[in-house]
PDB file of C-alpha atoms in Angstrom:
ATOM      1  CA  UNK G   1     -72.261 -17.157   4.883  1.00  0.00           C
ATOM      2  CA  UNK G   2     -68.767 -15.835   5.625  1.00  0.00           C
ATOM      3  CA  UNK G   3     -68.094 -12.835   3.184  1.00  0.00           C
ATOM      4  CA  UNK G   4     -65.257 -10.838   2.182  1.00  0.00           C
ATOM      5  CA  UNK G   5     -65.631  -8.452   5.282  1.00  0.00           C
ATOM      6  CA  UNK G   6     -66.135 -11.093   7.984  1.00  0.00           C
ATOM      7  CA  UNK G   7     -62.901 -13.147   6.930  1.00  0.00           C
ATOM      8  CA  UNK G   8     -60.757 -10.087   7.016  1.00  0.00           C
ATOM      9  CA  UNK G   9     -62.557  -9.576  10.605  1.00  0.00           C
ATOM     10  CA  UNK G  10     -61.702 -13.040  11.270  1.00  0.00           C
ATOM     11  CA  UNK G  11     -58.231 -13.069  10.025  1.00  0.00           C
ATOM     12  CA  UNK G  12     -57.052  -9.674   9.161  1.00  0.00           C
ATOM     13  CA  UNK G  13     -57.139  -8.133  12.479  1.00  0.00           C
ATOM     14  CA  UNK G  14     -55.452 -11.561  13.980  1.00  0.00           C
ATOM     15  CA  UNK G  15     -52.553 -11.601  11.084  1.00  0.00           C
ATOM     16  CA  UNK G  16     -51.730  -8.080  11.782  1.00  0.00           C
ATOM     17  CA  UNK G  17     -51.500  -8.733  15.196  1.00  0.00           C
ATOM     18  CA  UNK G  18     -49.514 -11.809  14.800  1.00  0.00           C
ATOM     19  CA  UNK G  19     -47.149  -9.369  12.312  1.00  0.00           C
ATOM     20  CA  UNK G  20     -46.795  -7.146  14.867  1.00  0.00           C
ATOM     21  CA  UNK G  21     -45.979  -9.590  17.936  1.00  0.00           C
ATOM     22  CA  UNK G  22     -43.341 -11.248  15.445  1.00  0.00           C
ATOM     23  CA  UNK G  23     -41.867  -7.804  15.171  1.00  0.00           C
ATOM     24  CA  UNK G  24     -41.795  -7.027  18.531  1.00  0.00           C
ATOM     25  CA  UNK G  25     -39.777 -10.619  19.493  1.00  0.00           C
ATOM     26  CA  UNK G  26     -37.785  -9.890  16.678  1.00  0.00           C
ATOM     27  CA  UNK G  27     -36.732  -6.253  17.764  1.00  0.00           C
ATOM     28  CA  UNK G  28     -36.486  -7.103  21.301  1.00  0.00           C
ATOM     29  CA  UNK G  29     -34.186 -10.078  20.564  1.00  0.00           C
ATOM     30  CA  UNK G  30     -32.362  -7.669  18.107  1.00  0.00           C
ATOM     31  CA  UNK G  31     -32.251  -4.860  20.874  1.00  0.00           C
ATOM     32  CA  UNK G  32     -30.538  -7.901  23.835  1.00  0.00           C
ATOM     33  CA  UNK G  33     -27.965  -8.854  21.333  1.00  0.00           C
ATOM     34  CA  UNK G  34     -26.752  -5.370  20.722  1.00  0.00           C
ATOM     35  CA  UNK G  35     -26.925  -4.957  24.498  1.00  0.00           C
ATOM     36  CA  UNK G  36     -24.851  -8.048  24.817  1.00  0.00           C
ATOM     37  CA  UNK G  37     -22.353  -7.147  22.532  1.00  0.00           C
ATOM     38  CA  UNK G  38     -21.806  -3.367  24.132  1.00  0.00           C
ATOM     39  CA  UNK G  39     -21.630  -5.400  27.503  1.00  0.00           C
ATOM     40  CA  UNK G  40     -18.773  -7.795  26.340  1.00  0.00           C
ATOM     41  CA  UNK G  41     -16.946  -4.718  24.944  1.00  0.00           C
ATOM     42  CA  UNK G  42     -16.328  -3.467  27.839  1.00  0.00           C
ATOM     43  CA  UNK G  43     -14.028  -6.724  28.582  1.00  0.00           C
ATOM     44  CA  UNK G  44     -12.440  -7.063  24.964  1.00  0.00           C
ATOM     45  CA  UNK G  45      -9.197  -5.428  24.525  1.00  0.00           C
ATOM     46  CA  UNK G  46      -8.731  -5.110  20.557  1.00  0.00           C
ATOM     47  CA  UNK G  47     -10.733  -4.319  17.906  1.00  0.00           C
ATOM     48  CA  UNK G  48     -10.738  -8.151  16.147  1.00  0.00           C
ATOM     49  CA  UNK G  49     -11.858  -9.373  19.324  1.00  0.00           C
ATOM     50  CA  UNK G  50     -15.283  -6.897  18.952  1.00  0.00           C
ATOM     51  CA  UNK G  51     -15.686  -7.748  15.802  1.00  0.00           C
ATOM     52  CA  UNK G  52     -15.442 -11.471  16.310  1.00  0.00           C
ATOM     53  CA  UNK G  53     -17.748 -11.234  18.672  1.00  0.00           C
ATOM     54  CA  UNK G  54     -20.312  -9.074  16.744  1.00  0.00           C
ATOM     55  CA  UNK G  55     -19.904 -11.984  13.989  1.00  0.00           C
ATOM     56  CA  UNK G  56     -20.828 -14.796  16.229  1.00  0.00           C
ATOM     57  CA  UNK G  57     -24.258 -12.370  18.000  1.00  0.00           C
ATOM     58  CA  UNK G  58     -25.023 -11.937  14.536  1.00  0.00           C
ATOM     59  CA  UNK G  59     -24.762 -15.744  13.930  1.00  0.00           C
ATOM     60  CA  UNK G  60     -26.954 -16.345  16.846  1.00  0.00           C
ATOM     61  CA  UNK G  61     -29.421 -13.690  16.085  1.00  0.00           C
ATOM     62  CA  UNK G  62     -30.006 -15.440  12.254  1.00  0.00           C
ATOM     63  CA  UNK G  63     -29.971 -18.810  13.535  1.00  0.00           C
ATOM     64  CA  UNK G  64     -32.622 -17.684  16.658  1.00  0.00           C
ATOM     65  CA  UNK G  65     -34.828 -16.171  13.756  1.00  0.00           C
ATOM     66  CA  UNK G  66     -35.104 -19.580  11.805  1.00  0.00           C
ATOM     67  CA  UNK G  67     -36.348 -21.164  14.658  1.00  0.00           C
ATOM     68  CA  UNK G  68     -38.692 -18.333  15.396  1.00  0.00           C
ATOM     69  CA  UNK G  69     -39.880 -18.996  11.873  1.00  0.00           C
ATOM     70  CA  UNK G  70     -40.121 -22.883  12.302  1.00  0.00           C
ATOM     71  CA  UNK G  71     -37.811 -23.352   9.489  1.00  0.00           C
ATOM     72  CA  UNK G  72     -36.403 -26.572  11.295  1.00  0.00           C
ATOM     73  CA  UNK G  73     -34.543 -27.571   8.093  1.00  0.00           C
ATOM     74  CA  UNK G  74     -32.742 -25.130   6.853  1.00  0.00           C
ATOM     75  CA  UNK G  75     -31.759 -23.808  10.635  1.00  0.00           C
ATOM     76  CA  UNK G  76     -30.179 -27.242  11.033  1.00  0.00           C
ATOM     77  CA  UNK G  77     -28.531 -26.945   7.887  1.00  0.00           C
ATOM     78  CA  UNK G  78     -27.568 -23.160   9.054  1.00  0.00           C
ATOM     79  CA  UNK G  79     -26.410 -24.870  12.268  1.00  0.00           C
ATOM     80  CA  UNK G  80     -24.288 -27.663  10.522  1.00  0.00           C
ATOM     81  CA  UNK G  81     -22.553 -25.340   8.486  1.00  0.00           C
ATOM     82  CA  UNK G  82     -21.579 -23.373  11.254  1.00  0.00           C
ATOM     83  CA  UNK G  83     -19.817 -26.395  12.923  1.00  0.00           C
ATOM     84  CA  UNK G  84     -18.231 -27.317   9.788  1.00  0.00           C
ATOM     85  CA  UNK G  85     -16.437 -24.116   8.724  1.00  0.00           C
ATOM     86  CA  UNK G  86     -15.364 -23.879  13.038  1.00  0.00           C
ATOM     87  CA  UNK G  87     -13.641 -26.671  12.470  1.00  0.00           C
ATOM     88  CA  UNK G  88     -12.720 -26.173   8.982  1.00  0.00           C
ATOM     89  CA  UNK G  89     -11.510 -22.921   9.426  1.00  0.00           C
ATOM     90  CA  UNK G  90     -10.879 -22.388  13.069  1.00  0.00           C
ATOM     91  CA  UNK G  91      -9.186 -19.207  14.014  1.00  0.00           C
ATOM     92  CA  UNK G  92      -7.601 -16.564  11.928  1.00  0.00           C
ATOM     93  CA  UNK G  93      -3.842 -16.549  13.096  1.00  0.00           C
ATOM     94  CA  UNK G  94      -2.110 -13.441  13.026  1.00  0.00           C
ATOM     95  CA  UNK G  95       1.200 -13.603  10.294  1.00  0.00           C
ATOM     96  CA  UNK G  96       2.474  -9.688  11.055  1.00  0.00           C
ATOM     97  CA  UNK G  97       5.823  -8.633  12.795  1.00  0.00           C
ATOM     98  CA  UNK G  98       6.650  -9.145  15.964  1.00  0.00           C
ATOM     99  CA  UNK G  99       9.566  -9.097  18.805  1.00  0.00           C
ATOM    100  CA  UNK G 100       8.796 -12.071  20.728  1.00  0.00           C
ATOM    101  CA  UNK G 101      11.470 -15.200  20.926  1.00  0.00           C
ATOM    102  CA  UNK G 102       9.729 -18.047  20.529  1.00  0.00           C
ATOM    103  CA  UNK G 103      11.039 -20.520  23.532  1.00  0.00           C
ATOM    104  CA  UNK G 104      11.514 -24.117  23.505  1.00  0.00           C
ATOM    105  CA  UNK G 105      11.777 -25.698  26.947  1.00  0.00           C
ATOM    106  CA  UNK G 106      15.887 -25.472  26.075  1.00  0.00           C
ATOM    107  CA  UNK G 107      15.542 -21.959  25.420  1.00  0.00           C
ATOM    108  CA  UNK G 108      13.206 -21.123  28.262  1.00  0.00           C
ATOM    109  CA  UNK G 109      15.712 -22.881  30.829  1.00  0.00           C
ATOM    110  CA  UNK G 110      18.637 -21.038  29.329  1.00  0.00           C
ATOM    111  CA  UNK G 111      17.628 -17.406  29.422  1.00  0.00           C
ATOM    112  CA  UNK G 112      14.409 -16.802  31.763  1.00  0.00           C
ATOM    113  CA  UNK G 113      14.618 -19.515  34.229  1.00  0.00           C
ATOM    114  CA  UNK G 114      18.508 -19.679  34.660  1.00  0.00           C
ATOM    115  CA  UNK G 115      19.828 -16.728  32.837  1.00  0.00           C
ATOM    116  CA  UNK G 116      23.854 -16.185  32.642  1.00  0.00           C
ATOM    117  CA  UNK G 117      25.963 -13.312  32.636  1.00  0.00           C
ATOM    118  CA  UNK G 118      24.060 -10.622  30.851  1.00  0.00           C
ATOM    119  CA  UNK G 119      20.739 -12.052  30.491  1.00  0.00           C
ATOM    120  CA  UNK G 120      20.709 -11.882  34.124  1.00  0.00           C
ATOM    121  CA  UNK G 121      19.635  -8.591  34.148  1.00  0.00           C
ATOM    122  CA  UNK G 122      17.221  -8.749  31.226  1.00  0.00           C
ATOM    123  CA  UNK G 123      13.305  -8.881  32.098  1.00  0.00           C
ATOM    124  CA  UNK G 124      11.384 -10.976  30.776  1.00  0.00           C
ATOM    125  CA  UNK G 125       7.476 -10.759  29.642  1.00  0.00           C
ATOM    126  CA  UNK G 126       6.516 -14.251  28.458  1.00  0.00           C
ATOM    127  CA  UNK G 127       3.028 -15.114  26.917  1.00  0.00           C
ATOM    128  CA  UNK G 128       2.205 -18.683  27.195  1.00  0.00           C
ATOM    129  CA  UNK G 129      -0.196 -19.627  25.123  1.00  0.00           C
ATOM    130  CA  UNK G 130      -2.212 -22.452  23.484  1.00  0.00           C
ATOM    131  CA  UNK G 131      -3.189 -22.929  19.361  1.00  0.00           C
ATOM    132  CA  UNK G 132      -6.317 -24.481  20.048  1.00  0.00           C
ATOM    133  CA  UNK G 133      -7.468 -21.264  22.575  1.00  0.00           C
ATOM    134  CA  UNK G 134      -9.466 -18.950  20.888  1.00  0.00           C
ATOM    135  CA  UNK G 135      -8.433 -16.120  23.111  1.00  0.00           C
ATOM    136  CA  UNK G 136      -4.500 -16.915  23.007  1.00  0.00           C
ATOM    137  CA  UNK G 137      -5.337 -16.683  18.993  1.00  0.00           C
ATOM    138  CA  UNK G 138      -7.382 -12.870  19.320  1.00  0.00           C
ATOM    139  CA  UNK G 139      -4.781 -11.342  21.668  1.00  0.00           C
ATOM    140  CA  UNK G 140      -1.993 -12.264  19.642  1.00  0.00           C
ATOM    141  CA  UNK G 141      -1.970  -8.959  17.624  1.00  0.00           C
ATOM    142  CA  UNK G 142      -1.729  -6.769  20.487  1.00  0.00           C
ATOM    143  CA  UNK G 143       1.067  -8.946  22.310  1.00  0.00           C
ATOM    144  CA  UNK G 144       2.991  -8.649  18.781  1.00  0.00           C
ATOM    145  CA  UNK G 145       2.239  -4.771  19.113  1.00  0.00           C
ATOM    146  CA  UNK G 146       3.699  -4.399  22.815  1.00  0.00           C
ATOM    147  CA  UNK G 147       6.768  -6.612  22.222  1.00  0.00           C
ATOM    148  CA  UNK G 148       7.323  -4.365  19.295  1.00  0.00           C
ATOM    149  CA  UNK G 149       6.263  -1.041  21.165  1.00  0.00           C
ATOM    150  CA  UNK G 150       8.269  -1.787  24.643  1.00  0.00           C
ATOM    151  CA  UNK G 151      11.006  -3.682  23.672  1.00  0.00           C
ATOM    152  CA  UNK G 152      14.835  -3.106  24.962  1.00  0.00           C
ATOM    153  CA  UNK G 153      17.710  -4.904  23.266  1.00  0.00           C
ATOM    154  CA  UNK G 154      19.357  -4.820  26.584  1.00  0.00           C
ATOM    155  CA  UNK G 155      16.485  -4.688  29.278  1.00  0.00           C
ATOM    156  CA  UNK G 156      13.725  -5.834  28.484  1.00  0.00           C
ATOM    157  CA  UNK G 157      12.683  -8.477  25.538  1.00  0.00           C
ATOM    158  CA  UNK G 158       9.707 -10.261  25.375  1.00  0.00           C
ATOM    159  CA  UNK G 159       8.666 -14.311  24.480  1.00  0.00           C
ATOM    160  CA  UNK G 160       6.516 -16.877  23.768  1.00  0.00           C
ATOM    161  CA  UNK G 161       5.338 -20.507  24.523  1.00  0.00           C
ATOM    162  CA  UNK G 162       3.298 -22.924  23.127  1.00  0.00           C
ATOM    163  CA  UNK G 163       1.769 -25.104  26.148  1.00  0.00           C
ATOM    164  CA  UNK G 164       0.871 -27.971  23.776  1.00  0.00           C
ATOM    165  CA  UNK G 165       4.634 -28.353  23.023  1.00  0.00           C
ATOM    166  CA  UNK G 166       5.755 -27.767  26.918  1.00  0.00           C
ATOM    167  CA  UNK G 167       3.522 -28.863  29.215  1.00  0.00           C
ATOM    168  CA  UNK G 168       5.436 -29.138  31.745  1.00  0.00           C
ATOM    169  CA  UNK G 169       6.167 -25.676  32.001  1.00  0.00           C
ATOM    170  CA  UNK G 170       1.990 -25.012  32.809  1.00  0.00           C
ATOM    171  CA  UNK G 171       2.455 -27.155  35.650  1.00  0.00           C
ATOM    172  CA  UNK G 172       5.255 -25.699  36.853  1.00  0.00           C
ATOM    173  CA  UNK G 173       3.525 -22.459  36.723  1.00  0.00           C
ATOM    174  CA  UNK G 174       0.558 -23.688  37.336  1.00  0.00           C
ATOM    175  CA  UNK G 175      -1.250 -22.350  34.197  1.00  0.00           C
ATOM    176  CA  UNK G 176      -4.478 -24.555  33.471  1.00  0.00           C
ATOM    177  CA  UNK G 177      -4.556 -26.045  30.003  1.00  0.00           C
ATOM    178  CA  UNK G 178      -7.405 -27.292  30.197  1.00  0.00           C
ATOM    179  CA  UNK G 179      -9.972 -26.964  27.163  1.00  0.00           C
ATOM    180  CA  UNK G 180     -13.390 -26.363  29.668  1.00  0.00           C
ATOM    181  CA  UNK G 181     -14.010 -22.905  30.448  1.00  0.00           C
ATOM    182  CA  UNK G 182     -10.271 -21.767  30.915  1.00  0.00           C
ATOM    183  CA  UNK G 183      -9.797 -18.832  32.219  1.00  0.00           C
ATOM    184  CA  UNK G 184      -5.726 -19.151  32.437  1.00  0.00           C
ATOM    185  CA  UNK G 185      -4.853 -18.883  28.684  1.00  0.00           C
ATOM    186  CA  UNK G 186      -3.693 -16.707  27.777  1.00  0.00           C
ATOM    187  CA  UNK G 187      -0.965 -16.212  30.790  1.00  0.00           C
ATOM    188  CA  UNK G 188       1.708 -13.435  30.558  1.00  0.00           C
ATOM    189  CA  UNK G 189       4.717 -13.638  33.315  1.00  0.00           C
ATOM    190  CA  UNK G 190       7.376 -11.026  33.902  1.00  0.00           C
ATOM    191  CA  UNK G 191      10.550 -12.819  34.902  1.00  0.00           C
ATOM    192  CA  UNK G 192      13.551 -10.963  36.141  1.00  0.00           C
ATOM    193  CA  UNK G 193      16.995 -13.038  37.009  1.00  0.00           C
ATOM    194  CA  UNK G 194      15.024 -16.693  36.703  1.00  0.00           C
ATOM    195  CA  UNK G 195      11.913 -15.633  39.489  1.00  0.00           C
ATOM    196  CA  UNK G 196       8.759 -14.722  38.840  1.00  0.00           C
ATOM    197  CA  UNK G 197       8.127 -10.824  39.152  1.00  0.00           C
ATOM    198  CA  UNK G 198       4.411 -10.398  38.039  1.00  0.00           C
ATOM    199  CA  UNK G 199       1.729 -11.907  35.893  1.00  0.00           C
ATOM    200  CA  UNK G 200      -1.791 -11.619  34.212  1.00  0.00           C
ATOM    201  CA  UNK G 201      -4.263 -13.389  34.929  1.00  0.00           C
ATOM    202  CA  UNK G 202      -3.245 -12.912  38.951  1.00  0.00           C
ATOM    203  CA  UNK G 203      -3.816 -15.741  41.186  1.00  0.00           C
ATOM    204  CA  UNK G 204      -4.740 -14.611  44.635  1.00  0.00           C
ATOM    205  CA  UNK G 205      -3.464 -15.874  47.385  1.00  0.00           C
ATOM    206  CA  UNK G 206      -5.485 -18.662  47.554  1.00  0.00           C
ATOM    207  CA  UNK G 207      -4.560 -19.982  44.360  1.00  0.00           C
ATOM    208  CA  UNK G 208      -7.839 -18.568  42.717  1.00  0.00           C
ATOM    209  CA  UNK G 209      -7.796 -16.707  39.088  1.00  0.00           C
ATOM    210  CA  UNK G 210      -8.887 -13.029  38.967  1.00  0.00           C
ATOM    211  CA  UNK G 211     -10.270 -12.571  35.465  1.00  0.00           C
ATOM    212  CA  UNK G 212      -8.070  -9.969  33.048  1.00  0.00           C
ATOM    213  CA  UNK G 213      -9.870  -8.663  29.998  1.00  0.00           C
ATOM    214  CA  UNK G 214      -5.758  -8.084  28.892  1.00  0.00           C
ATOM    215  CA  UNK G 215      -6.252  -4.539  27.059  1.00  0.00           C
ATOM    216  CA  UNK G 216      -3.368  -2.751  26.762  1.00  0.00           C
ATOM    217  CA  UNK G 217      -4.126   0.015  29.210  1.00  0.00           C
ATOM    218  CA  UNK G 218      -3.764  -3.322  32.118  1.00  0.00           C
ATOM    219  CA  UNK G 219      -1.039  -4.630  30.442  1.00  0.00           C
ATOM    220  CA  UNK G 220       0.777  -1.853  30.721  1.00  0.00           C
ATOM    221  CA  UNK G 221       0.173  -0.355  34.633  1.00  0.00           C
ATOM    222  CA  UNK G 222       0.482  -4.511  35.399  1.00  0.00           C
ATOM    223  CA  UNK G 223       4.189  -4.732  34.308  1.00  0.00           C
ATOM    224  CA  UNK G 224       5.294  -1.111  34.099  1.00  0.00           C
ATOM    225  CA  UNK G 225       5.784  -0.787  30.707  1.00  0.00           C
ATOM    226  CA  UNK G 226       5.833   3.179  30.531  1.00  0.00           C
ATOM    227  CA  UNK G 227       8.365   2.794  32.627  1.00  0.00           C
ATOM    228  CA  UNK G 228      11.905   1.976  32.185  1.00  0.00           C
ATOM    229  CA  UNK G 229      13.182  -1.266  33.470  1.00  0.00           C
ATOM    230  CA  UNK G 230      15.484  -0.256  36.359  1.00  0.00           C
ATOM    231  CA  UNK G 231      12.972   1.900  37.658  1.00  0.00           C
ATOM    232  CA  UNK G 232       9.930  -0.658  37.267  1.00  0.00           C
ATOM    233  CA  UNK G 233      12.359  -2.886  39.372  1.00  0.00           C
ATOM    234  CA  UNK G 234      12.594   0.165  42.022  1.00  0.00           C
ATOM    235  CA  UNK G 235       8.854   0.419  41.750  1.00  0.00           C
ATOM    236  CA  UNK G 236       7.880  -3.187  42.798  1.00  0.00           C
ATOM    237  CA  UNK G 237      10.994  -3.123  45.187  1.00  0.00           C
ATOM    238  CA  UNK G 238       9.354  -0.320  46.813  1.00  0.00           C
ATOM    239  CA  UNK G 239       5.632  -1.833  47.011  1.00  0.00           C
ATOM    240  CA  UNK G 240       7.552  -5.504  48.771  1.00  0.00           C
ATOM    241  CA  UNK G 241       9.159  -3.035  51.184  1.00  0.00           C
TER     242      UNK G 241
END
């Protein structure tokens, strides 16, 4: 006869067990997305760009912990509603000041690639950018920050372009657009008197892309920006010599 005493042998011992094992996945999984999260940090150069990323471990973690649970339903529905508000919603554009020009291919050809008179000796920093490029969208409030923080009337001005409207422009500089695993977009080029002086992401010389986590710290020793722009020019003068 199974009494009181021998079900809780039975069961008891086996639930707790089973409570505790759950706990453990659950903490350890808990414990690798923190650790995941401080790792990516260490290539994420603003603060929205943390927290987005925070948002989407947390996501994960909830999502992970339905499935652990078996509750197939309501994880899909978790799932689908994720989908639906990425595309709903998509990503938060910034809508603060800025100094950059925004450049049509007009524009571009007039002043960066075949300046006149003055604008000769004006440097430029151009982002070029895509909408749909989740990146282009984070790092858009600390490009709007340095335009606004190194900015010279005269010197040294800074601008923008959208690759979707100007693709020609990515091939001439050949910036990937493409949508799989870029690791070109953003792209920010410093040109001085129409030719290229510098840029982030580098290529190397054999046309591969060396990964930039573009905080401000490497946006600023890349193109000089503490600096003033005659003697940046001496600068990388110097370093060709």
């Amino acid at each position: 006869m199974l009494t009181s005493e021998s079900a809780e042998d039975m069961f008891g011992a086996g639930s707790g067990s089973m409570t505790e094992d759950w706990l453990s996945n659950e903490q350890e999984f808990l414990v690798l997305t923190v650790f995941t999260i401080f790792v990516k940090a260490r290539k994420i150069a603003t603060i929205q760009q943390l927290l987005d990323k925070a948002i989407l471990f947390g996501k994960l973690f909830i999502f992970a912990v339905m499935l652990k649970m078996m509750l197939w339903t309501l994880a899909a529905a978790y799932a689908a509603a994720l989908a639906v508000a990425f595309v709903v919603l998509g990503s938060v554009k910034y809508t603060g000041d800025d100094a950059l020009e925004l450049f049509t291919a007009d524009s571009f050809d007039r002043l960066v690639r075949r300046p006149e008179g003055a604008d000769k000796k004006v440097l430029w920093l151009v982002w070029f950018h895509a909408d749909w490029c989740g990146k282009s969208t984070a790092l858009e409030p600390l490009f709007a920050k340095l335009s606004l923080k190194f900015s010279s009337d005269d010197r040294r001005k800074w601008g923008k372009v959208d690759l979707e409207q100007d693709p020609t422009l990515a091939a001439e500089f050949s910036i990937s657009t493409s949508e799989w695993q870029n690791t070109q977009l953003p792209t920010v080029i410093a040109f001085y008197g129409g030719v290229e002086q510098a840029r982030l992401p580098v290529l190397s010389r054999e046309g591969k892309v060396v990964a930039s986590n573009f905080s401000e710290q490497e946006m600023v020793k890349a193109f000089d920006l503490d600096l003033d722009t005659a003697a940046a020019r001496k600068k990388r003068r110097g370093k060709a010599d």
